[in-house]
Tab-separated table of C-alpha atoms in Angstrom:
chain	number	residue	atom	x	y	z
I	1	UNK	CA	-129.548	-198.056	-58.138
I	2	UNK	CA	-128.732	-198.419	-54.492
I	3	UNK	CA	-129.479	-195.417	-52.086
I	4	UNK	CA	-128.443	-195.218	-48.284
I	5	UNK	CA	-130.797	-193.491	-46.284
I	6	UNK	CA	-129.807	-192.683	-42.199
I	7	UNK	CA	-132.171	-192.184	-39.380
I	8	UNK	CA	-131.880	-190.673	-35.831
I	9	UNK	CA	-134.521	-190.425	-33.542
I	10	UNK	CA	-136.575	-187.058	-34.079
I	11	UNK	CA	-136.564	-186.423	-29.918
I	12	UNK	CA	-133.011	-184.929	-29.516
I	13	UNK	CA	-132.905	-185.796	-25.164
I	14	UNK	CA	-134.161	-189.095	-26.605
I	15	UNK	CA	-131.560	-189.421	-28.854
I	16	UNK	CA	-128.484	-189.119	-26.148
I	17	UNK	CA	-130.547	-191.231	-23.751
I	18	UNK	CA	-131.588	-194.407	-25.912
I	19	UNK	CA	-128.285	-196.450	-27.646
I	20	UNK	CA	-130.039	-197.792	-30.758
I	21	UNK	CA	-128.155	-200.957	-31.316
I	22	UNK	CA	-130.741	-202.263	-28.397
I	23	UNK	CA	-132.677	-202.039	-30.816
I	24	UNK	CA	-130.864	-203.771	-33.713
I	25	UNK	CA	-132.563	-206.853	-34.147
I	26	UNK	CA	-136.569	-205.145	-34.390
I	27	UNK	CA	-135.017	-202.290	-36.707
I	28	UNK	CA	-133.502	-205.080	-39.171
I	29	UNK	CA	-136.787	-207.167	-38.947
I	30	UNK	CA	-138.887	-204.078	-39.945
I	31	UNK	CA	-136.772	-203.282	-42.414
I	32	UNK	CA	-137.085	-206.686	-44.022
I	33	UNK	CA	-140.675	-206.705	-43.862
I	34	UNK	CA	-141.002	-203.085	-45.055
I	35	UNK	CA	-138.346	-203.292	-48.593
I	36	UNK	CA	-138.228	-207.171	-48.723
I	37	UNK	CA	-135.511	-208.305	-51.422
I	38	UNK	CA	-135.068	-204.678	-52.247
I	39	UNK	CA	-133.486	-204.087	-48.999
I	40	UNK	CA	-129.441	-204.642	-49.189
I	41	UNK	CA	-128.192	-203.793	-45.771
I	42	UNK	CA	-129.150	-202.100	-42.632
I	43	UNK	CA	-126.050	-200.673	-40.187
I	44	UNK	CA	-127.555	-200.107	-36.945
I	45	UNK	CA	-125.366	-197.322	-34.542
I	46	UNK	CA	-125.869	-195.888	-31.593
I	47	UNK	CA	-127.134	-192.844	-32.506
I	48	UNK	CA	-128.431	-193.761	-35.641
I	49	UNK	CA	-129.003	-196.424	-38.422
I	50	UNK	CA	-128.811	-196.669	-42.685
I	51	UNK	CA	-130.639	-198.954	-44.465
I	52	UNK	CA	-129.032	-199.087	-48.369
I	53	UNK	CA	-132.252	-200.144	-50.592
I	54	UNK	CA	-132.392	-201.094	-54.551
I	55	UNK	CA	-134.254	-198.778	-56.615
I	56	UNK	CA	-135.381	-198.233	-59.711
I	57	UNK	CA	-135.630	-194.148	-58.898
I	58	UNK	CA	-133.408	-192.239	-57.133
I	59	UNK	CA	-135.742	-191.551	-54.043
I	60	UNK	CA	-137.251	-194.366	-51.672
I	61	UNK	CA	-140.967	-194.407	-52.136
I	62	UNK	CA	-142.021	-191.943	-49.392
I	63	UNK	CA	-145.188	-194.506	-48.315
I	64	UNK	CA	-142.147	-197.323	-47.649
I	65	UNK	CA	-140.568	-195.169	-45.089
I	66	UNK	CA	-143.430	-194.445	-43.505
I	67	UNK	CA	-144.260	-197.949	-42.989
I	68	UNK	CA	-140.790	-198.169	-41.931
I	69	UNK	CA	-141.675	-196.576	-39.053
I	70	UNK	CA	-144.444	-197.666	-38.508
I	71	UNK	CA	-142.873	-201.036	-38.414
I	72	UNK	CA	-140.620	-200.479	-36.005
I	73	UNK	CA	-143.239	-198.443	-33.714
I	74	UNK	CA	-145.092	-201.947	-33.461
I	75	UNK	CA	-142.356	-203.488	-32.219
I	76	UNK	CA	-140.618	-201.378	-29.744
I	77	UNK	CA	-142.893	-199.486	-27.904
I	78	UNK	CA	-140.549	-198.758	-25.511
I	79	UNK	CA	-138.900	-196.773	-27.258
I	80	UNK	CA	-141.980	-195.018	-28.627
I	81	UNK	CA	-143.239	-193.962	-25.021
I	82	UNK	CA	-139.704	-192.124	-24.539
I	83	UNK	CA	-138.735	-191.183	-28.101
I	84	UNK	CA	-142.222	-190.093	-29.987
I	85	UNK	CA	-143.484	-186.759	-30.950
I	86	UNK	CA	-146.778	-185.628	-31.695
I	87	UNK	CA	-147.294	-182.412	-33.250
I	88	UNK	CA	-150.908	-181.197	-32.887
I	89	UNK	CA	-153.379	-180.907	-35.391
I	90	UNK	CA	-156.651	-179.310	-35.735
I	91	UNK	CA	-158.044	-180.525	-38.229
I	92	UNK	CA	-156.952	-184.305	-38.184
I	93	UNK	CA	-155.608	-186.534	-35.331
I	94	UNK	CA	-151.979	-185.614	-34.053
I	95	UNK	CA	-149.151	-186.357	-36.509
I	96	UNK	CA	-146.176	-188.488	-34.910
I	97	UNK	CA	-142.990	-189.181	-35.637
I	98	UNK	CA	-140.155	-191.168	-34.266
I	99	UNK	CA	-137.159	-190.738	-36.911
I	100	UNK	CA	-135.720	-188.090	-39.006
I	101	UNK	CA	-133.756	-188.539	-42.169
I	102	UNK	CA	-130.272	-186.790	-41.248
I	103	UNK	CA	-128.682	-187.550	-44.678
């Protein structure tokens, strides 16, 4: 099975200020690294991107996103210092998050 999955950044000012495709080339190599020969395709917009993974379920393994982003947080931290939120937590270190799922 093959499921598309499409990401915006989470910071919406971000989001109208930062053209993703800038970013096309870091997003495709984290993918890569992240699904490996599962991944099928990424489309990179300006707004947003999809990645279209082989499954065997019908959900992407939740732990494989994150690293996802996490992937791509390595390598653009650029885009991290303008784009990331943090959510406070008191009882563990801040949560953050740079994409959303939007489909």
């Amino acid at each position: 099975m093959i499921i598309d999955r499409e990401y915006a950044l989470v910071d919406t000012t971000a989001r109208l200020n930062t053209d993703l495709r800038d970013f096309e080339r870091e997003i495709n190599r984290a993918a890569s690294v992240t699904f490996g020969n599962d991944l099928t395709d990424v489309f990179v917009y300006q707004f947003s991107f999809i990645i279209r993974v082989r499954t065997d379920s019908e959900k992407i393994k939740h732990g494989l996103l994150v690293n996802l982003g996490k992937n791509i947080a390595r390598q653009v931290s650029s885009l991290c210092a303008s784009a990331m939120r943090v959510y406070p937590n008191e009882k563990h270190k801040p949560s953050r998050q740079l994409f959303h799922c939007i489909n």
